Coordinates of C-alpha atoms and ligand atoms in Angstrom, one line a residue:
X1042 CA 108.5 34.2 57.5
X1043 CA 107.8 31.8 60.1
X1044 CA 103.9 32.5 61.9
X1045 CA 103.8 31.8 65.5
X1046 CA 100.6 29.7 67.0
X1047 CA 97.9 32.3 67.5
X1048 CA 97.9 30.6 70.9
X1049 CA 100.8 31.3 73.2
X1050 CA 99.1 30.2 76.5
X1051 CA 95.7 30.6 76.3
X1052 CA 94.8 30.9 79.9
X1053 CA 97.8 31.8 81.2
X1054 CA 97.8 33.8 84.4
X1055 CA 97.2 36.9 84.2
X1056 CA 99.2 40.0 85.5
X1057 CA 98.0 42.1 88.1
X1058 CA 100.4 45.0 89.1
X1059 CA 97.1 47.6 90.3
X1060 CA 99.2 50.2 92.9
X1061 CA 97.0 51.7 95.7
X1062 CA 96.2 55.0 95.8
X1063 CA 95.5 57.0 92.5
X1064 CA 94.2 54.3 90.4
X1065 CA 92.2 54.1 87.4
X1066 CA 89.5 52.3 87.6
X1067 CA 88.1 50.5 84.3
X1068 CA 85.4 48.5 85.5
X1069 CA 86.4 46.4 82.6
X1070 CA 83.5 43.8 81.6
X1071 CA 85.1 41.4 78.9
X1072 CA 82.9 39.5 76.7
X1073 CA 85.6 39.0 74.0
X1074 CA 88.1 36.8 76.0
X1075 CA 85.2 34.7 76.9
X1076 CA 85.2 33.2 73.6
X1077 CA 87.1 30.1 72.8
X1078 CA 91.1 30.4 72.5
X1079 CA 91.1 30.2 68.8
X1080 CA 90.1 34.2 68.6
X1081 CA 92.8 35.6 69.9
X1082 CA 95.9 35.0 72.1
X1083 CA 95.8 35.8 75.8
X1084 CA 99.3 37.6 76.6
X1085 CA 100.1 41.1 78.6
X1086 CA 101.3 44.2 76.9
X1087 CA 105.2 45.0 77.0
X1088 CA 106.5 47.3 79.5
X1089 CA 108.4 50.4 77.8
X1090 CA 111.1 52.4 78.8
X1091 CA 110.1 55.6 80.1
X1092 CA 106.0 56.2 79.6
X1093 CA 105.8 59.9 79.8
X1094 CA 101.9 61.0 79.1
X1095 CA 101.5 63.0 75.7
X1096 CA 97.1 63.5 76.0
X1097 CA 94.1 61.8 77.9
X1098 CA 90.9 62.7 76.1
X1099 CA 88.9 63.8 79.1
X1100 CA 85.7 63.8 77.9
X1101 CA 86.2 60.7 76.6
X1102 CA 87.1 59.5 79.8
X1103 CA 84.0 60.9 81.5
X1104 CA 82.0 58.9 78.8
X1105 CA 83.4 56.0 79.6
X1106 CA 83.0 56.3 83.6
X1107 CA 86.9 57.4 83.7
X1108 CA 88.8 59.4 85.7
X1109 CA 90.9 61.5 83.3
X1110 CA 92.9 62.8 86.7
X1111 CA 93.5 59.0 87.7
X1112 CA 94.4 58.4 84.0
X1113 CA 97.2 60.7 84.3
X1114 CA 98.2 59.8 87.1
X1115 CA 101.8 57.3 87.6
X1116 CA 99.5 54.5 87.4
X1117 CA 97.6 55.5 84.5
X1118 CA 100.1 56.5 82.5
X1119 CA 101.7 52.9 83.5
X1120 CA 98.7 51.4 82.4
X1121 CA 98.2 53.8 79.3
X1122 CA 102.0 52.2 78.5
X1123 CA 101.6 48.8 79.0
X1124 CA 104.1 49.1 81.9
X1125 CA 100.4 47.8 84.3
X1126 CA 97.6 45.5 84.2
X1127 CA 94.6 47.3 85.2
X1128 CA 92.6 45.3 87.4
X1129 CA 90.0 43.1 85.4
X1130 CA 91.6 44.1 82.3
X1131 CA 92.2 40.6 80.2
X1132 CA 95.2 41.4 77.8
X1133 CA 94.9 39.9 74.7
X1134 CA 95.6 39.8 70.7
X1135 CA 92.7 39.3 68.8
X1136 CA 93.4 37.2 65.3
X1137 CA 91.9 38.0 61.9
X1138 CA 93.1 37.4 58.6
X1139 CA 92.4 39.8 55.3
X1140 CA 93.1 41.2 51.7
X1141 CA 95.6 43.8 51.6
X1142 CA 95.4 45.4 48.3
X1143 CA 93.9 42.4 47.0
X1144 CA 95.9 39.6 47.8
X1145 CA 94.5 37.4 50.8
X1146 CA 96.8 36.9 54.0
X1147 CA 95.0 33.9 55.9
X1148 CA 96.7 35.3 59.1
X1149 CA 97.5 38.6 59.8
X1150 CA 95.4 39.6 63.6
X1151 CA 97.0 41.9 66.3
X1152 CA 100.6 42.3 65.6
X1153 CA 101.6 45.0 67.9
X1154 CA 98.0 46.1 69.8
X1155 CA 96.4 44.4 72.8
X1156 CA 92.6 44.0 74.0
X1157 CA 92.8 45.6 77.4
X1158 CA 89.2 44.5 77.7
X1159 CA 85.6 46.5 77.4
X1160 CA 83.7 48.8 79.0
X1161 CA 80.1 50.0 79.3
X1162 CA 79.8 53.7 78.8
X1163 CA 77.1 56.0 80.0
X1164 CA 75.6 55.8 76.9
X1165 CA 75.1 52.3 77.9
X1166 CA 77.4 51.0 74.7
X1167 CA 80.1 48.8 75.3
X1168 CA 83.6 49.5 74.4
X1169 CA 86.4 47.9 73.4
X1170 CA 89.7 49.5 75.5
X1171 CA 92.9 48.8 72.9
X1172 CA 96.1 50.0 72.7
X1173 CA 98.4 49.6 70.0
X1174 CA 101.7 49.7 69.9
X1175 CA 102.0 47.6 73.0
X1176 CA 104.6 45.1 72.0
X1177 CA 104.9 41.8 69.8
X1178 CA 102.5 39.1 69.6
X1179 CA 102.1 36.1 68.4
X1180 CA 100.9 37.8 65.9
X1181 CA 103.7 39.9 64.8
X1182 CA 105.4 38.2 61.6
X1183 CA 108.4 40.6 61.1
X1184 CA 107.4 43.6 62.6
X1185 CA 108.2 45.0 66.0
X1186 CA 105.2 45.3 67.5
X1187 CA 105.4 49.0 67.9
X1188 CA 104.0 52.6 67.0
X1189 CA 105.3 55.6 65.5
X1190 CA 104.8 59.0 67.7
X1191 CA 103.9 60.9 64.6
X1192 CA 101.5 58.1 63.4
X1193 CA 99.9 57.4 66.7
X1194 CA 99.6 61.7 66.9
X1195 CA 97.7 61.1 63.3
X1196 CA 95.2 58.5 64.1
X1197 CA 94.6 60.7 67.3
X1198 CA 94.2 64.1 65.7
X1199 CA 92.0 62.5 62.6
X1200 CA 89.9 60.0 64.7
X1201 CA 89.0 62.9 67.0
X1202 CA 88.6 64.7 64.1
X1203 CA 85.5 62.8 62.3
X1204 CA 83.7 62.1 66.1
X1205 CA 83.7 65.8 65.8
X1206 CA 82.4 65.7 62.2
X1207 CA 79.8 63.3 63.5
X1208 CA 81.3 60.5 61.3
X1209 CA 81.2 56.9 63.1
X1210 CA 84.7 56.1 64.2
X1211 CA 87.4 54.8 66.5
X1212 CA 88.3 57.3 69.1
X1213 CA 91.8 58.1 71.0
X1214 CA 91.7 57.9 75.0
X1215 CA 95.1 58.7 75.2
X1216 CA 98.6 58.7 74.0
X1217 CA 102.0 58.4 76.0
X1218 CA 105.3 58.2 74.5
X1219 CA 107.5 55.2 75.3
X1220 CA 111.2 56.4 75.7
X1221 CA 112.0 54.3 72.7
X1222 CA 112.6 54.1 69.5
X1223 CA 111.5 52.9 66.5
X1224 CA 113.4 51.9 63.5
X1225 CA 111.7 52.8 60.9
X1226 CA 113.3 54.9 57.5
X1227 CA 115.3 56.3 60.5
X1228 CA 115.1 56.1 64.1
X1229 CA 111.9 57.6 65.3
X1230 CA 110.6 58.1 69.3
X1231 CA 108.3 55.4 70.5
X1232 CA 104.1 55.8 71.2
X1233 CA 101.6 54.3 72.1
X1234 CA 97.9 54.9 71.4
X1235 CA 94.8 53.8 73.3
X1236 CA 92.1 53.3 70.9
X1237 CA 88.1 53.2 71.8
X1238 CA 86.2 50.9 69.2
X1239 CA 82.5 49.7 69.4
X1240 CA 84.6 46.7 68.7
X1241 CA 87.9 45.6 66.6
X1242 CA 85.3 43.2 64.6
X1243 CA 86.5 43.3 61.5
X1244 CA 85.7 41.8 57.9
X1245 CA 89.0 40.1 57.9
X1246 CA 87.9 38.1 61.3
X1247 CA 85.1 36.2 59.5
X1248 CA 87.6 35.7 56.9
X1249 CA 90.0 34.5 59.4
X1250 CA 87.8 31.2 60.3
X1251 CA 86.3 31.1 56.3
X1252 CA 89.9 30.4 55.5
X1253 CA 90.0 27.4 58.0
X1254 CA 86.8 26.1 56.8
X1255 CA 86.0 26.5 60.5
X1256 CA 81.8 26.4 60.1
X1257 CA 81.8 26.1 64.1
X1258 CA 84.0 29.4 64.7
X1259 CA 81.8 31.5 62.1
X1260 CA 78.3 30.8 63.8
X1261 CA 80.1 31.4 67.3
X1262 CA 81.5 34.5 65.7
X1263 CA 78.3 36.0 64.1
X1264 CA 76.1 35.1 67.2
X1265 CA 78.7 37.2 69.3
X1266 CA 78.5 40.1 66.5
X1267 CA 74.9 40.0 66.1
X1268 CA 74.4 40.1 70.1
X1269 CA 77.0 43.0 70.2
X1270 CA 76.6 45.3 67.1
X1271 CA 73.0 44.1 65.2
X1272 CA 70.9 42.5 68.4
X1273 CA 67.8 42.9 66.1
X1274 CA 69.0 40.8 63.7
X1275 CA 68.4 37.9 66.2
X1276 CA 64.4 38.1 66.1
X1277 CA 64.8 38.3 62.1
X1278 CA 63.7 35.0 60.0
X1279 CA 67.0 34.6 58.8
X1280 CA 69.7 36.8 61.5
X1281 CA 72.9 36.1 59.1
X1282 CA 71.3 37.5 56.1
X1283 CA 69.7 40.0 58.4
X1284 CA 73.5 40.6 60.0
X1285 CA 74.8 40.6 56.3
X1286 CA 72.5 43.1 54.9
X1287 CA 73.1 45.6 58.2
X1288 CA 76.9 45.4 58.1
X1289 CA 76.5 46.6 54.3
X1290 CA 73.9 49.3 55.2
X1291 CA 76.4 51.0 57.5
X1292 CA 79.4 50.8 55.5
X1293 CA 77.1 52.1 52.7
X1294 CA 76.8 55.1 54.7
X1295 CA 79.9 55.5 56.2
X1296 CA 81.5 55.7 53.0
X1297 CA 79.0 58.0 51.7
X1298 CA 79.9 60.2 55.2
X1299 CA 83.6 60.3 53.9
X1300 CA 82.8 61.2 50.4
X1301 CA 80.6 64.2 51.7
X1302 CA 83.4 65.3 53.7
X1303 CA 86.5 64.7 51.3
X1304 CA 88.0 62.1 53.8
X1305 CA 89.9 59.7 51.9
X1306 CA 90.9 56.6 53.9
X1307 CA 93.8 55.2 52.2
X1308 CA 94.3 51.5 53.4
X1309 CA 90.2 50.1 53.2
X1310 CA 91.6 46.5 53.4
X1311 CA 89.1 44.3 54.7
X1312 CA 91.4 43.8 57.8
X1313 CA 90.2 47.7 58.2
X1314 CA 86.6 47.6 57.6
X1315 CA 85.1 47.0 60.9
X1316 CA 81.8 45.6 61.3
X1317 CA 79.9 48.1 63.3
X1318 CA 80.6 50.1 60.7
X1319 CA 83.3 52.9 62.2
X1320 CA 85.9 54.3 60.6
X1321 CA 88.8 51.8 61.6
X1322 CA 92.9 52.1 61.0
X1323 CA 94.0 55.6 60.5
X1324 CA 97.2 55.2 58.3
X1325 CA 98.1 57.2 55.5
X1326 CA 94.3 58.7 55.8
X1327 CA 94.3 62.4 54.5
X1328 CA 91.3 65.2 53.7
X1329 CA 91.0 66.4 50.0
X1330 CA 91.9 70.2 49.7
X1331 CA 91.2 70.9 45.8
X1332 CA 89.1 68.3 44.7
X1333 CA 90.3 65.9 42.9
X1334 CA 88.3 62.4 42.7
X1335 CA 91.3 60.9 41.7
X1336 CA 93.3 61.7 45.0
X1337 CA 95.9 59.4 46.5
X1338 CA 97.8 60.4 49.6
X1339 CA 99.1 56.9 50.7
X1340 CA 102.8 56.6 49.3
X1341 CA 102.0 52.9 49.3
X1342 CA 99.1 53.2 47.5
X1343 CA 100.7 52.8 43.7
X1344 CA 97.7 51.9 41.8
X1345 CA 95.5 54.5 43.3
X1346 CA 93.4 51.4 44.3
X1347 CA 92.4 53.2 47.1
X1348 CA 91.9 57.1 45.8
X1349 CA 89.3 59.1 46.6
X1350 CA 86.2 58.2 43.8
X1351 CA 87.2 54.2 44.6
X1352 CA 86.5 54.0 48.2
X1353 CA 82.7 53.2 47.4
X1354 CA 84.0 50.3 45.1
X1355 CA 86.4 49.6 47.6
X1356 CA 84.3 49.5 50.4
X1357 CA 81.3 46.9 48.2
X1358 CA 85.1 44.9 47.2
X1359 CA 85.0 44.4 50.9
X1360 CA 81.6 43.4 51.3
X1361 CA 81.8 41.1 49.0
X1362 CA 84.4 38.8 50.9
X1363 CA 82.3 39.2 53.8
X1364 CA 79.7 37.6 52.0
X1365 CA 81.7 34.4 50.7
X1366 CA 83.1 34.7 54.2
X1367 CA 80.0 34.2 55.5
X1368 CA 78.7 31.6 52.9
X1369 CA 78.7 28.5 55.2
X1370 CA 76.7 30.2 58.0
X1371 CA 74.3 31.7 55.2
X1372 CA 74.1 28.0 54.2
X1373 CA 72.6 27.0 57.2
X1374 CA 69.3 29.3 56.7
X1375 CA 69.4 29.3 53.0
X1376 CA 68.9 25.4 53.2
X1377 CA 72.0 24.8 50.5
X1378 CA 75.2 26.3 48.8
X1379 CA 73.0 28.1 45.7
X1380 CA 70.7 29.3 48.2
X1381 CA 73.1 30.8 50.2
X1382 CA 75.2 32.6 47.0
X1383 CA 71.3 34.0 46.0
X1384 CA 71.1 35.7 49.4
X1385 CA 74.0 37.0 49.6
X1386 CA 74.1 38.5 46.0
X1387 CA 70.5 40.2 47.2
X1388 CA 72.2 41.4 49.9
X1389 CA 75.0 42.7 47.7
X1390 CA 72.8 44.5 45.6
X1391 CA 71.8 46.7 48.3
X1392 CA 75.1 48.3 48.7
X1393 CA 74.9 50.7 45.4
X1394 CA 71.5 52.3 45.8
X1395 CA 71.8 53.0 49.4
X1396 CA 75.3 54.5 48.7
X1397 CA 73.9 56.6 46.4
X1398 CA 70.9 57.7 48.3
X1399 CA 73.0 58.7 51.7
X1400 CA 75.3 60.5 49.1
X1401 CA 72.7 62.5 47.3
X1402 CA 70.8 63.3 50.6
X1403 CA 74.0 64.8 52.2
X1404 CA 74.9 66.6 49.0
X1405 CA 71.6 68.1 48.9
X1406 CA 72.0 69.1 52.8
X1407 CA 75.3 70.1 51.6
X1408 CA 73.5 72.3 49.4
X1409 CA 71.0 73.4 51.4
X1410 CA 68.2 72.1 49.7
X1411 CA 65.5 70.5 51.9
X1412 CA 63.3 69.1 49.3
X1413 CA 63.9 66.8 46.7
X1414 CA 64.0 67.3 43.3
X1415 CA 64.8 65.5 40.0
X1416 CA 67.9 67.6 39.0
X1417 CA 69.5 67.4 42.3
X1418 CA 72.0 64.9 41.5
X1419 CA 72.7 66.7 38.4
X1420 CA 73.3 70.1 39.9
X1421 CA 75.5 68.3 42.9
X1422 CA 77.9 66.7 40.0
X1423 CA 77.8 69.6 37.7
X1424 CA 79.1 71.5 41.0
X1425 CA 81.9 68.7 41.5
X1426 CA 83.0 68.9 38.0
X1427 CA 83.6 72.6 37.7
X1428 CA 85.3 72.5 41.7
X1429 CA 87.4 69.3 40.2
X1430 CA 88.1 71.4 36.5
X1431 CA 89.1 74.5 38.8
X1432 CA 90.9 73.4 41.8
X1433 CA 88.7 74.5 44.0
X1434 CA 88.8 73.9 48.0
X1435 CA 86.3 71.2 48.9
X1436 CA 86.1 72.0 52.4
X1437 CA 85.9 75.7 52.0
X1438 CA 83.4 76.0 48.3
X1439 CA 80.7 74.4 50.7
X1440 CA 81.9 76.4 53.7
X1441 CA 81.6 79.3 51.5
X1442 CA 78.7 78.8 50.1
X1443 CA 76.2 79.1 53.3
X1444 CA 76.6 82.9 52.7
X1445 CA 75.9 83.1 49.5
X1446 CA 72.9 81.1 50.0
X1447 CA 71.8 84.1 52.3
X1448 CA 72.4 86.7 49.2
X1449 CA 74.1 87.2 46.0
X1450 CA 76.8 89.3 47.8
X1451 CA 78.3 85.7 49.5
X1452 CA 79.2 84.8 45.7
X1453 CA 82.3 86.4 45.9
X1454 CA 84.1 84.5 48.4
X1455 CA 83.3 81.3 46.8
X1456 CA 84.3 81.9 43.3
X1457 CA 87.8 83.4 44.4
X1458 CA 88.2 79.4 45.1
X1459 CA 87.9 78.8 41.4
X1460 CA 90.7 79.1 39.1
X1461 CA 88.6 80.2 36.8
X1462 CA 85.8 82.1 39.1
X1463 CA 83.1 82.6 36.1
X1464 CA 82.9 78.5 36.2
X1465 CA 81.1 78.9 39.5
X1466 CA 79.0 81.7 38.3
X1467 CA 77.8 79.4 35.8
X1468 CA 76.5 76.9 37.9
X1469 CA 75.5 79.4 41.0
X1470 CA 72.6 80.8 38.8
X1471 CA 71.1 77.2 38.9
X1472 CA 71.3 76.9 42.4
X1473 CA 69.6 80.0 42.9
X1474 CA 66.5 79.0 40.7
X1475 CA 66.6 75.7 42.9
X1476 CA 66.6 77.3 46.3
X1477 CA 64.2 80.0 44.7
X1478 CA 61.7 77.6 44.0
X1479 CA 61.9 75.9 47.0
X1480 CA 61.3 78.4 49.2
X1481 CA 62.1 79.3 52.5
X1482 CA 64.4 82.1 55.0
X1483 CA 67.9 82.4 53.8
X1484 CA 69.4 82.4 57.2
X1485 CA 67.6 79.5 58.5
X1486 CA 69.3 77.8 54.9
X1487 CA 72.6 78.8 55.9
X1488 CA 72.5 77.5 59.6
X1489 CA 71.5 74.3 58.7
X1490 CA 74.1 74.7 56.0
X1491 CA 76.9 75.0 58.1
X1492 CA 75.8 72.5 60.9
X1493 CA 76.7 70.0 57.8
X1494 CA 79.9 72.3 55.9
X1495 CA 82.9 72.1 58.3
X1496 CA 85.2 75.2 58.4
X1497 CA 87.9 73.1 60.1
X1498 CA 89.1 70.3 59.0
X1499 CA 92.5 68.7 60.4
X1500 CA 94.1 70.0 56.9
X1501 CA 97.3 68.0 55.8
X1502 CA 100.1 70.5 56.1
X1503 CA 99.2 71.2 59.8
X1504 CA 99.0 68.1 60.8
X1505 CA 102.6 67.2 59.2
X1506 CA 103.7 70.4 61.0
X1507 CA 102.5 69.3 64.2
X1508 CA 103.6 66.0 64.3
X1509 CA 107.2 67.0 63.0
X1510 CA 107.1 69.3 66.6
X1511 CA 105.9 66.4 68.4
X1512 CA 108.9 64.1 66.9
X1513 CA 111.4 66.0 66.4
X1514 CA 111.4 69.1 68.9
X1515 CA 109.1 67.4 71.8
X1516 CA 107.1 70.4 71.3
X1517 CA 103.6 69.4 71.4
X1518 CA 101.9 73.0 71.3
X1519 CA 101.4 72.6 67.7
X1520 CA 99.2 69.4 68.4
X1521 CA 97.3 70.5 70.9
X1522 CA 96.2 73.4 69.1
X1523 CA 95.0 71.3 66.1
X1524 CA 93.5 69.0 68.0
X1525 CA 91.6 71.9 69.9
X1526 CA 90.6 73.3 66.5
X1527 CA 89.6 70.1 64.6
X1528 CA 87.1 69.2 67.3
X1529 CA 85.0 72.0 67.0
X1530 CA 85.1 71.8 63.3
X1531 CA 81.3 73.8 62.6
X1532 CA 82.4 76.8 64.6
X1533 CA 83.9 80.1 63.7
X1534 CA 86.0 82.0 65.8
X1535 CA 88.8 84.4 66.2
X1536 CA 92.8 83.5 65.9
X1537 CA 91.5 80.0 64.3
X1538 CA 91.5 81.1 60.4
X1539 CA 94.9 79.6 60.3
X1540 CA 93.0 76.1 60.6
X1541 CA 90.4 76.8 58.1
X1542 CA 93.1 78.5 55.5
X1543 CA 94.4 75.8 52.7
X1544 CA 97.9 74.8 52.2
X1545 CA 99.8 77.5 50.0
X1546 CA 101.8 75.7 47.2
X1547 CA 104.9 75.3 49.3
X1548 CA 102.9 73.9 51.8
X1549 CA 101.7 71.2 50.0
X1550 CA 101.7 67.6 51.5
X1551 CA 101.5 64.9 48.7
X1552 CA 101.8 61.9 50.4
X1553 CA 100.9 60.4 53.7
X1554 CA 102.7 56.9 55.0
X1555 CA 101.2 54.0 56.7
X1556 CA 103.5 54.3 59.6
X1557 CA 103.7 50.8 60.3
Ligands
LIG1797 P1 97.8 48.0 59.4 O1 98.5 48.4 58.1 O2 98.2 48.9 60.6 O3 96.3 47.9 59.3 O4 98.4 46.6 59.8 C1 98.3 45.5 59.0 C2 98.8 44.2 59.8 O5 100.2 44.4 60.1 C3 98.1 44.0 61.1 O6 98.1 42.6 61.3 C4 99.0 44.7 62.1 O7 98.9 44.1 63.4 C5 100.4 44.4 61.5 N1 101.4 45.3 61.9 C6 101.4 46.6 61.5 N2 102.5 47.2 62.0 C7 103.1 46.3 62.8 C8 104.3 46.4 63.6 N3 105.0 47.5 63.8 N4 104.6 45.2 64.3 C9 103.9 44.1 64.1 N5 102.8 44.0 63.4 C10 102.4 45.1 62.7
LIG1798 MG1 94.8 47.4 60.4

């Protein structure tokens, strides 16, 4: 397969279709496309058929100084499309490389998604405005540089999904359909997504210029990520171990994050491990319902590289190539070559331990124990081991278990969970002695308990359901109402049980595709 120059026409004119009247109004202030042409190519998004508006995330918008109504408007939804340049947006496709599944691609970057530019939100964070499924680039290889309406409906649902669940992540401002469609297995209608990142910064865009043995690029590269994601890492002695060791610390606890909440990725190549340390590239991404460490939802996952008890392997796999990645630039501080390996192996080493300590802390919240104790890791895993013997419901056991943390009487409702339910009896008399000797009220336990134990989670079986309705019907009720439900995933409330109810048999969803 032939790869096009990364650089179509770097600083080609650029586009400017703004209408009067009802327009959205980015305020776009690009740092990205200021940096030289060998990041990315510059080149507009490709205009679509029909753009007919699916969602705008409004308070999304208002976060990032939007107008959802001017969003939704003719020329937002043009814009949401690709159809319109907003004014001051800089369109372009950013290049990476990365290993998928293990096997280095030197160049993969944006193959159907386009940097409209950033913005500054009112949290005073800048943005990255993307959408994807805008078109080929140079960038494309074979594909067709388009989305999926079910999979753009997934990423939007589960993205929302964890911001909800106070997870770092990606976030959907909107989706619009195209009037297209998609060859896929069969023909399927065209989407497109606009995705809000803290940036598209990836692992696999150090790896990009590491493969070019392009020293120059790297330190251009790191400076830019250290000023954007890690800006105290430039007062440190050494800022590229300091940058090193803080991408590490967040991925640490990212993954930990997923783990706590069953969230199983499915595609952590290191072209989807960002570097500020969100949750990046919703494919074949799926929740556990019975736990089961060795889950695999991604159909093109064969080797279960990716299941659920890898992704902490998977995620120091990826930090790893970010290391040798940044080797030459490590070089620089370290004084030599075997300097530079030393730091980066210290930095390495980090990754386990603080894994394991955001892990045990969040099971013991999960838990609601508030001290710390010796056999706390003991009682978390015995817990996991009779829930993975038994089938039981991750999201609903620790759901379940804030009332029995109040009294004996909440017991019931969690051991129906277990096939067998005196396996949870069994350990449930430990946990008592634990929370007995610590102390404390009961209901102030199971408040903070469930401000951590989501009732709602966007559960596989509903999400195929609604974006079946979306794709095959054009009935979008069923998405709405998921997405409703998933993003107030602590609450209870009436006429949502359906939401926080597991898949019966039948209902079962066993695999999840990339959607590409
Ligand atoms: P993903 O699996 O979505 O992380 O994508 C991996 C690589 O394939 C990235 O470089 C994407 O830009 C590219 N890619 C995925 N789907 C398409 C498509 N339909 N057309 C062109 N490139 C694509
Ligand atoms: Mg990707």
């Amino acid at each position: 397969m032939a790869m096009d120059s990364p650089n179509i026409s770097p600083g080609a004119p650029l586009a400017s279709t703004a209408l009067s009247g009802h327009e959205v109004r980015f305020g776009f202030d690009n740092t990205y496309a200021r940096l030289p042409d060998r990041f990315y190519a510059r080149l507009d998004p490709k205009p679509v058929t029909t753009p007919r508006l699916v969602k705008v995330n409004a308070e999304l918008a208002e976060k990032l100084r939007l107008n959802p109504d001017a969003l939704k408007s003719e020329h937002g939804v043009a814009v949401l499309a690709g159809n319109c340049v907003a004014e001051g947006a800089e369109p372009l496709a950013q290049a990476y490389a990365g290993h998928q599944f293990g096997s280095f691609v030197p160049q993969l970057g944006d193959g159907r998604a386009n940097l409209l530019g950033e913005v500054v939100g009112r949290d005073g964070v800048r943005y990255d405005v993307q959408l994807k499924g805008s078109g080929r680039t140079p960038f494309s290889r074979g594909g067709d540089g388009r989305a999926a309406l079910g999979p753009v409906l997934r990423e939007y649902i589960v993205s929302e999904a964890m911001a909800a669940l106070s997870v770092p992540t990606t976030r959907a401002l909107a989706a619009v359909t195209t009037g297209e469609r998609v060859l896929r297995d069969t023909a399927l209608p065209g989407a497109v997504l606009t995705r809000v990142a803290a940036s598209h910064l990836r692992v696999g865009t150090f790896q990009y210029f590491a493969a070019r043995r392009d020293t120059e690029s790297l330190r251009v590269l790191a400076d830019y990520t250290i000023g954007r994601h890690y800006p105290e890492a430039a007062q440190a002695k050494q800022p590229y171990r300091t940058l090193l060791e803080g991408v590490i610390t967040r991925q640490a606890k990212l993954v930990a994050q997923w783990m706590l909440l069953g969230f199983i990725h499915g595609v952590m190549n290191t072209d989807n491990t960002s570097i500020s340390g969100e949750t990046i590239d919703y494919g074949p991404c799926a929740f556990l319902e019975a736990y089961d460490p060795a889950k695999v939802f991604s159909s093109i996952d064969r080797g279960g590289r990716y299941a659920y008890s890898n992704q902490p392997r998977a995620a120091a796999w990826n930090l790893a190539r970010l290391a040798e990645a940044l080797l030459p630039v490590l070089a620089l501080e370290a004084g030599s070559e075997d300097g530079a390996i030393e730091l980066a192996n210290e930095a390495l080493a980090a990754f386990e331990p603080q894994f394991e300590a955001a892990r045990l802390a969040g099971l013991r919240c999960k838990l609601g124990l508030f001290t710390e104790h010796e056999g706390d890791a003991a009682l978390a895993e015995d817990l996991l081991k009779r829930m993975g013997d038994n089938e039981a419901d991750f999201t609903l056991t620790f759901r379940r278990l804030c009332d029995a943390a109040i009294e004996n009487k909440g017991d019931a409702c969690v051991r129906t969970l277990f096939a067998d339910p005196a396996a949870y009896d069994g350990w449930a008399a430990g946990w008592r002695r634990r929370m007995e000797a610590e102390g404390g009220d009961g209901q102030a336990r199971a408040a903070a308990m469930r401000k951590v134990n989501p009732l709602i989670i966007p559960r596989n079986h509903l999400v195929e359901e609604s974006l079946t309705a979306a794709s095959e019907r054009q009935d979008f009720q069923p998405f709405e109402a998921l997405l409703e439900a998933v993003s107030r995933p602590f609450e209870e409330s009436v006429g949502l049980e359906r939401y926080a109810t597991p898949a019966r048999p039948e209902e079962l969803v066993h695999a999840t595709f990339c959607g590409t």
